[in-house]
GROMACS .gro file of C-alpha atoms in nm:
model
  297
    1UNK     CA    1   1.187  -0.157   0.020
    2UNK     CA    2   0.968   0.014  -0.241
    3UNK     CA    3   0.831  -0.231  -0.498
    4UNK     CA    4   0.926  -0.146  -0.856
    5UNK     CA    5   0.645  -0.210  -1.098
    6UNK     CA    6   0.702  -0.277  -1.463
    7UNK     CA    7   0.489  -0.089  -1.718
    8UNK     CA    8   0.299  -0.408  -1.790
    9UNK     CA    9   0.223  -0.464  -1.419
   10UNK     CA   10   0.118  -0.099  -1.381
   11UNK     CA   11  -0.122  -0.142  -1.673
   12UNK     CA   12  -0.262  -0.456  -1.514
   13UNK     CA   13  -0.317  -0.262  -1.190
   14UNK     CA   14  -0.514   0.006  -1.376
   15UNK     CA   15  -0.730  -0.246  -1.563
   16UNK     CA   16  -0.802  -0.436  -1.239
   17UNK     CA   17  -0.890  -0.112  -1.056
   18UNK     CA   18  -1.144  -0.012  -1.320
   19UNK     CA   19  -1.301  -0.359  -1.366
   20UNK     CA   20  -1.345  -0.430  -0.998
   21UNK     CA   21  -1.446  -0.077  -0.910
   22UNK     CA   22  -1.725  -0.063  -1.163
   23UNK     CA   23  -1.838  -0.407  -1.061
   24UNK     CA   24  -1.973  -0.283  -0.727
   25UNK     CA   25  -2.271  -0.092  -0.878
   26UNK     CA   26  -2.299  -0.371  -1.141
   27UNK     CA   27  -2.347  -0.628  -0.867
   28UNK     CA   28  -2.588  -0.400  -0.683
   29UNK     CA   29  -2.800  -0.373  -0.998
   30UNK     CA   30  -2.784  -0.752  -1.030
   31UNK     CA   31  -2.904  -0.836  -0.677
   32UNK     CA   32  -3.135  -0.536  -0.604
   33UNK     CA   33  -3.440  -0.747  -0.691
   34UNK     CA   34  -3.284  -1.089  -0.732
   35UNK     CA   35  -3.163  -1.357  -0.484
   36UNK     CA   36  -2.794  -1.267  -0.415
   37UNK     CA   37  -2.639  -1.617  -0.377
   38UNK     CA   38  -2.833  -1.746  -0.681
   39UNK     CA   39  -2.688  -1.444  -0.872
   40UNK     CA   40  -2.341  -1.554  -0.759
   41UNK     CA   41  -2.406  -1.912  -0.866
   42UNK     CA   42  -2.505  -1.802  -1.217
   43UNK     CA   43  -2.199  -1.582  -1.244
   44UNK     CA   44  -1.961  -1.845  -1.111
   45UNK     CA   45  -2.106  -2.123  -1.333
   46UNK     CA   46  -2.011  -1.917  -1.639
   47UNK     CA   47  -1.678  -1.825  -1.483
   48UNK     CA   48  -1.587  -2.188  -1.418
   49UNK     CA   49  -1.658  -2.285  -1.780
   50UNK     CA   50  -1.463  -1.986  -1.912
   51UNK     CA   51  -1.160  -2.065  -1.691
   52UNK     CA   52  -1.163  -2.429  -1.796
   53UNK     CA   53  -1.155  -2.323  -2.160
   54UNK     CA   54  -0.871  -2.076  -2.094
   55UNK     CA   55  -0.668  -2.342  -1.912
   56UNK     CA   56  -0.712  -2.594  -2.192
   57UNK     CA   57  -0.635  -2.328  -2.459
   58UNK     CA   58  -0.307  -2.262  -2.272
   59UNK     CA   59  -0.230  -2.633  -2.278
   60UNK     CA   60  -0.273  -2.688  -1.901
   61UNK     CA   61  -0.416  -2.997  -1.739
   62UNK     CA   62  -0.680  -2.936  -1.475
   63UNK     CA   63  -0.537  -3.217  -1.258
   64UNK     CA   64  -0.403  -3.125  -0.913
   65UNK     CA   65  -0.158  -3.349  -0.723
   66UNK     CA   66  -0.324  -3.525  -0.432
   67UNK     CA   67  -0.086  -3.387  -0.176
   68UNK     CA   68  -0.171  -3.030  -0.287
   69UNK     CA   69  -0.539  -3.050  -0.215
   70UNK     CA   70  -0.531  -2.948   0.158
   71UNK     CA   71  -0.345  -2.626   0.071
   72UNK     CA   72  -0.566  -2.562  -0.228
   73UNK     CA   73  -0.882  -2.598  -0.016
   74UNK     CA   74  -0.751  -2.346   0.237
   75UNK     CA   75  -0.659  -2.100  -0.043
   76UNK     CA   76  -1.005  -2.150  -0.195
   77UNK     CA   77  -1.192  -2.090   0.130
   78UNK     CA   78  -1.012  -1.765   0.220
   79UNK     CA   79  -0.956  -1.611  -0.128
   80UNK     CA   80  -1.279  -1.706  -0.297
   81UNK     CA   81  -1.553  -1.890  -0.100
   82UNK     CA   82  -1.586  -1.668   0.204
   83UNK     CA   83  -1.517  -1.351   0.013
   84UNK     CA   84  -1.774  -1.414  -0.258
   85UNK     CA   85  -2.056  -1.532  -0.026
   86UNK     CA   86  -2.018  -1.260   0.242
   87UNK     CA   87  -1.953  -0.979  -0.007
   88UNK     CA   88  -2.268  -1.044  -0.211
   89UNK     CA   89  -2.478  -1.048   0.106
   90UNK     CA   90  -2.311  -0.722   0.201
   91UNK     CA   91  -2.388  -0.561  -0.142
   92UNK     CA   92  -2.748  -0.669  -0.111
   93UNK     CA   93  -2.788  -0.489   0.217
   94UNK     CA   94  -2.573  -0.181   0.162
   95UNK     CA   95  -2.520   0.081  -0.113
   96UNK     CA   96  -2.258  -0.031  -0.360
   97UNK     CA   97  -2.021   0.254  -0.267
   98UNK     CA   98  -2.045   0.175   0.108
   99UNK     CA   99  -1.983  -0.195   0.042
  100UNK     CA  100  -1.676  -0.110  -0.168
  101UNK     CA  101  -1.527   0.110   0.101
  102UNK     CA  102  -1.561  -0.170   0.360
  103UNK     CA  103  -1.447  -0.448   0.130
  104UNK     CA  104  -1.122  -0.267   0.054
  105UNK     CA  105  -1.012  -0.250   0.415
  106UNK     CA  106  -0.850  -0.577   0.291
  107UNK     CA  107  -0.490  -0.439   0.273
  108UNK     CA  108  -0.508  -0.361   0.647
  109UNK     CA  109  -0.615  -0.717   0.716
  110UNK     CA  110  -0.332  -0.843   0.495
  111UNK     CA  111  -0.081  -0.647   0.701
  112UNK     CA  112  -0.237  -0.756   1.034
  113UNK     CA  113  -0.227  -1.126   0.942
  114UNK     CA  114   0.127  -1.085   0.824
  115UNK     CA  115   0.219  -0.950   1.163
  116UNK     CA  116   0.020  -1.207   1.360
  117UNK     CA  117   0.107  -1.517   1.165
  118UNK     CA  118   0.435  -1.449   0.993
  119UNK     CA  119   0.603  -1.193   1.222
  120UNK     CA  120   0.605  -0.924   0.956
  121UNK     CA  121   0.717  -0.585   1.092
  122UNK     CA  122   0.440  -0.373   1.245
  123UNK     CA  123   0.553  -0.010   1.286
  124UNK     CA  124   0.385   0.314   1.371
  125UNK     CA  125   0.270   0.370   1.015
  126UNK     CA  126   0.097   0.035   1.007
  127UNK     CA  127  -0.061   0.110   1.347
  128UNK     CA  128  -0.198   0.433   1.198
  129UNK     CA  129  -0.340   0.232   0.909
  130UNK     CA  130  -0.516  -0.013   1.144
  131UNK     CA  131  -0.665   0.270   1.347
  132UNK     CA  132  -0.780   0.456   1.035
  133UNK     CA  133  -0.941   0.137   0.890
  134UNK     CA  134  -1.134   0.064   1.207
  135UNK     CA  135  -1.230   0.432   1.226
  136UNK     CA  136  -1.393   0.387   0.881
  137UNK     CA  137  -1.575   0.074   1.005
  138UNK     CA  138  -1.697   0.253   1.320
  139UNK     CA  139  -1.830   0.543   1.107
  140UNK     CA  140  -2.026   0.321   0.868
  141UNK     CA  141  -2.146   0.079   1.132
  142UNK     CA  142  -2.261   0.373   1.348
  143UNK     CA  143  -2.440   0.518   1.047
  144UNK     CA  144  -2.624   0.191   0.988
  145UNK     CA  145  -2.722   0.157   1.352
  146UNK     CA  146  -2.840   0.519   1.373
  147UNK     CA  147  -3.119   0.485   1.115
  148UNK     CA  148  -3.438   0.282   1.129
  149UNK     CA  149  -3.363   0.143   0.781
  150UNK     CA  150  -2.999   0.073   0.855
  151UNK     CA  151  -2.841  -0.267   0.777
  152UNK     CA  152  -2.555  -0.318   1.029
  153UNK     CA  153  -2.538  -0.682   0.934
  154UNK     CA  154  -2.426  -0.574   0.586
  155UNK     CA  155  -2.134  -0.391   0.745
  156UNK     CA  156  -2.033  -0.706   0.937
  157UNK     CA  157  -2.064  -0.919   0.623
  158UNK     CA  158  -1.824  -0.692   0.434
  159UNK     CA  159  -1.583  -0.681   0.725
  160UNK     CA  160  -1.570  -1.059   0.744
  161UNK     CA  161  -1.524  -1.082   0.365
  162UNK     CA  162  -1.232  -0.835   0.373
  163UNK     CA  163  -1.063  -1.016   0.662
  164UNK     CA  164  -1.087  -1.356   0.482
  165UNK     CA  165  -0.942  -1.202   0.162
  166UNK     CA  166  -0.661  -1.040   0.354
  167UNK     CA  167  -0.564  -1.377   0.503
  168UNK     CA  168  -0.594  -1.539   0.159
  169UNK     CA  169  -0.357  -1.284   0.012
  170UNK     CA  170  -0.090  -1.382   0.264
  171UNK     CA  171  -0.149  -1.752   0.199
  172UNK     CA  172  -0.147  -1.706  -0.178
  173UNK     CA  173   0.187  -1.537  -0.170
  174UNK     CA  174   0.335  -1.818   0.044
  175UNK     CA  175   0.175  -2.109  -0.140
  176UNK     CA  176   0.383  -2.416  -0.226
  177UNK     CA  177   0.161  -2.532  -0.508
  178UNK     CA  178   0.322  -2.571  -0.850
  179UNK     CA  179   0.008  -2.576  -1.064
  180UNK     CA  180  -0.051  -2.278  -1.300
  181UNK     CA  181  -0.253  -1.990  -1.156
  182UNK     CA  182  -0.542  -2.046  -1.404
  183UNK     CA  183  -0.579  -2.408  -1.285
  184UNK     CA  184  -0.574  -2.306  -0.916
  185UNK     CA  185  -0.827  -2.029  -0.991
  186UNK     CA  186  -1.055  -2.277  -1.169
  187UNK     CA  187  -1.063  -2.511  -0.873
  188UNK     CA  188  -1.107  -2.237  -0.616
  189UNK     CA  189  -1.398  -2.092  -0.816
  190UNK     CA  190  -1.550  -2.438  -0.846
  191UNK     CA  191  -1.530  -2.477  -0.468
  192UNK     CA  192  -1.713  -2.148  -0.434
  193UNK     CA  193  -1.972  -2.253  -0.692
  194UNK     CA  194  -2.052  -2.580  -0.513
  195UNK     CA  195  -2.067  -2.404  -0.166
  196UNK     CA  196  -2.281  -2.124  -0.303
  197UNK     CA  197  -2.510  -2.365  -0.478
  198UNK     CA  198  -2.574  -2.545  -0.154
  199UNK     CA  199  -2.638  -2.217   0.033
  200UNK     CA  200  -2.873  -2.098  -0.241
  201UNK     CA  201  -3.070  -2.420  -0.233
  202UNK     CA  202  -3.104  -2.406   0.144
  203UNK     CA  203  -3.191  -2.038   0.176
  204UNK     CA  204  -3.321  -1.909  -0.160
  205UNK     CA  205  -3.502  -2.183  -0.345
  206UNK     CA  206  -3.836  -2.034  -0.253
  207UNK     CA  207  -3.728  -1.727  -0.453
  208UNK     CA  208  -3.666  -1.926  -0.770
  209UNK     CA  209  -3.989  -1.802  -0.936
  210UNK     CA  210  -3.835  -1.619  -1.236
  211UNK     CA  211  -3.530  -1.591  -1.461
  212UNK     CA  212  -3.312  -1.279  -1.435
  213UNK     CA  213  -3.431  -0.977  -1.625
  214UNK     CA  214  -3.223  -0.787  -1.883
  215UNK     CA  215  -3.033  -0.574  -1.636
  216UNK     CA  216  -2.957  -0.876  -1.416
  217UNK     CA  217  -2.837  -1.079  -1.717
  218UNK     CA  218  -2.602  -0.797  -1.817
  219UNK     CA  219  -2.462  -0.793  -1.459
  220UNK     CA  220  -2.413  -1.171  -1.478
  221UNK     CA  221  -2.234  -1.147  -1.817
  222UNK     CA  222  -2.012  -0.869  -1.683
  223UNK     CA  223  -1.913  -1.083  -1.384
  224UNK     CA  224  -1.850  -1.394  -1.594
  225UNK     CA  225  -1.616  -1.233  -1.846
  226UNK     CA  226  -1.476  -0.920  -1.669
  227UNK     CA  227  -1.456  -1.040  -1.308
  228UNK     CA  228  -1.405  -1.418  -1.319
  229UNK     CA  229  -1.256  -1.430  -1.667
  230UNK     CA  230  -1.009  -1.138  -1.640
  231UNK     CA  231  -0.992  -0.978  -1.292
  232UNK     CA  232  -0.950  -1.294  -1.089
  233UNK     CA  233  -0.655  -1.406  -1.299
  234UNK     CA  234  -0.498  -1.063  -1.290
  235UNK     CA  235  -0.532  -1.050  -0.913
  236UNK     CA  236  -0.370  -1.387  -0.853
  237UNK     CA  237  -0.091  -1.289  -1.093
  238UNK     CA  238  -0.022  -0.973  -0.899
  239UNK     CA  239  -0.054  -1.152  -0.562
  240UNK     CA  240   0.207  -1.398  -0.681
  241UNK     CA  241   0.473  -1.172  -0.828
  242UNK     CA  242   0.461  -0.897  -0.564
  243UNK     CA  243   0.508  -0.909  -0.181
  244UNK     CA  244   0.174  -0.974  -0.007
  245UNK     CA  245   0.116  -0.627   0.124
  246UNK     CA  246   0.250  -0.450  -0.188
  247UNK     CA  247   0.028  -0.666  -0.408
  248UNK     CA  248  -0.267  -0.498  -0.238
  249UNK     CA  249  -0.163  -0.176  -0.421
  250UNK     CA  250  -0.406  -0.286  -0.690
  251UNK     CA  251  -0.694  -0.211  -0.449
  252UNK     CA  252  -0.587   0.141  -0.363
  253UNK     CA  253  -0.836   0.325  -0.582
  254UNK     CA  254  -1.105   0.056  -0.622
  255UNK     CA  255  -1.331   0.198  -0.346
  256UNK     CA  256  -1.299   0.541  -0.507
  257UNK     CA  257  -1.402   0.398  -0.846
  258UNK     CA  258  -1.679   0.199  -0.675
  259UNK     CA  259  -1.818   0.504  -0.493
  260UNK     CA  260  -1.817   0.733  -0.802
  261UNK     CA  261  -1.946   0.465  -1.044
  262UNK     CA  262  -2.229   0.397  -0.797
  263UNK     CA  263  -2.316   0.762  -0.815
  264UNK     CA  264  -2.297   0.768  -1.196
  265UNK     CA  265  -2.467   0.432  -1.270
  266UNK     CA  266  -2.721   0.401  -0.986
  267UNK     CA  267  -2.776   0.753  -0.868
  268UNK     CA  268  -2.643   0.674  -0.521
  269UNK     CA  269  -2.591   0.971  -0.288
  270UNK     CA  270  -2.314   0.906  -0.036
  271UNK     CA  271  -2.352   1.069   0.306
  272UNK     CA  272  -2.077   1.247   0.496
  273UNK     CA  273  -2.017   0.917   0.680
  274UNK     CA  274  -1.926   0.757   0.344
  275UNK     CA  275  -1.691   1.036   0.238
  276UNK     CA  276  -1.515   1.046   0.574
  277UNK     CA  277  -1.491   0.663   0.585
  278UNK     CA  278  -1.347   0.667   0.234
  279UNK     CA  279  -1.080   0.915   0.345
  280UNK     CA  280  -1.000   0.692   0.642
  281UNK     CA  281  -0.966   0.382   0.421
  282UNK     CA  282  -0.736   0.568   0.178
  283UNK     CA  283  -0.517   0.680   0.475
  284UNK     CA  284  -0.521   0.319   0.598
  285UNK     CA  285  -0.415   0.174   0.263
  286UNK     CA  286  -0.147   0.441   0.214
  287UNK     CA  287  -0.009   0.374   0.561
  288UNK     CA  288   0.044   0.004   0.497
  289UNK     CA  289   0.143   0.016   0.129
  290UNK     CA  290   0.350   0.326   0.058
  291UNK     CA  291   0.714   0.293   0.142
  292UNK     CA  292   0.850   0.491   0.432
  293UNK     CA  293   1.083   0.779   0.335
  294UNK     CA  294   1.444   0.689   0.399
  295UNK     CA  295   1.651   0.938   0.602
  296UNK     CA  296   1.913   1.121   0.398
  297UNK     CA  297   2.262   0.972   0.427
   0.00000   0.00000   0.00000
């Protein structure tokens, strides 16, 4: 059945679309000349503090019941840890617009995991969406392989990040945890911070020779307040109140915003591969999100 959105939820979708879409070139500016996982650690450290303050201001305890931890860890791994680590590696290697297109194949992964794990209905429209999404991946992966300076590993990083997030969306919708969303988000982000800190120490500590410059600090501040402080909470709210595939409606235009904001802010010039892949992703998202037309009675 079609999902009816209230005006408030529709406004939240618009805000989320703009904030996350613009963040792709913001992240690219932040990691272009800076260690990517270290960048994530700095962003998440500020985000964890901000979320703790928000939770306490709302009167919530940060305590989680012991029996809830296994489920919380699984939610954290899929929704936050894997997504944030793989995606920032992908942004480092690819243009911001191309990374956004690949990252937002996520709704197709949401639908696929719903079919594989929860026996959700998989019809011809969803099959078309899957084919369109993998057509986009093939276009961009082929483009990266065809040039001497291509970064096919970046494509694979973004694909893995999108798949993890798609699974996490299904798990988030079906969670049995009773703690407030802001408390769950705090702990999931803290898991990602600890994991990313360990990865940064193992792989990037030889690059710790300077502090971020002005542009990189602005990118960090944007991520702390706009991404971790606002967007993450909005996303989990929408993923909770809407069905798992329909909640992915909020990502429908994010790759479009990401592509055009990359052109405006960074001077990126998408190739025909990018435009065609974007069209394929939009077809894929529409196929799995838009309700089928009912036959006339």
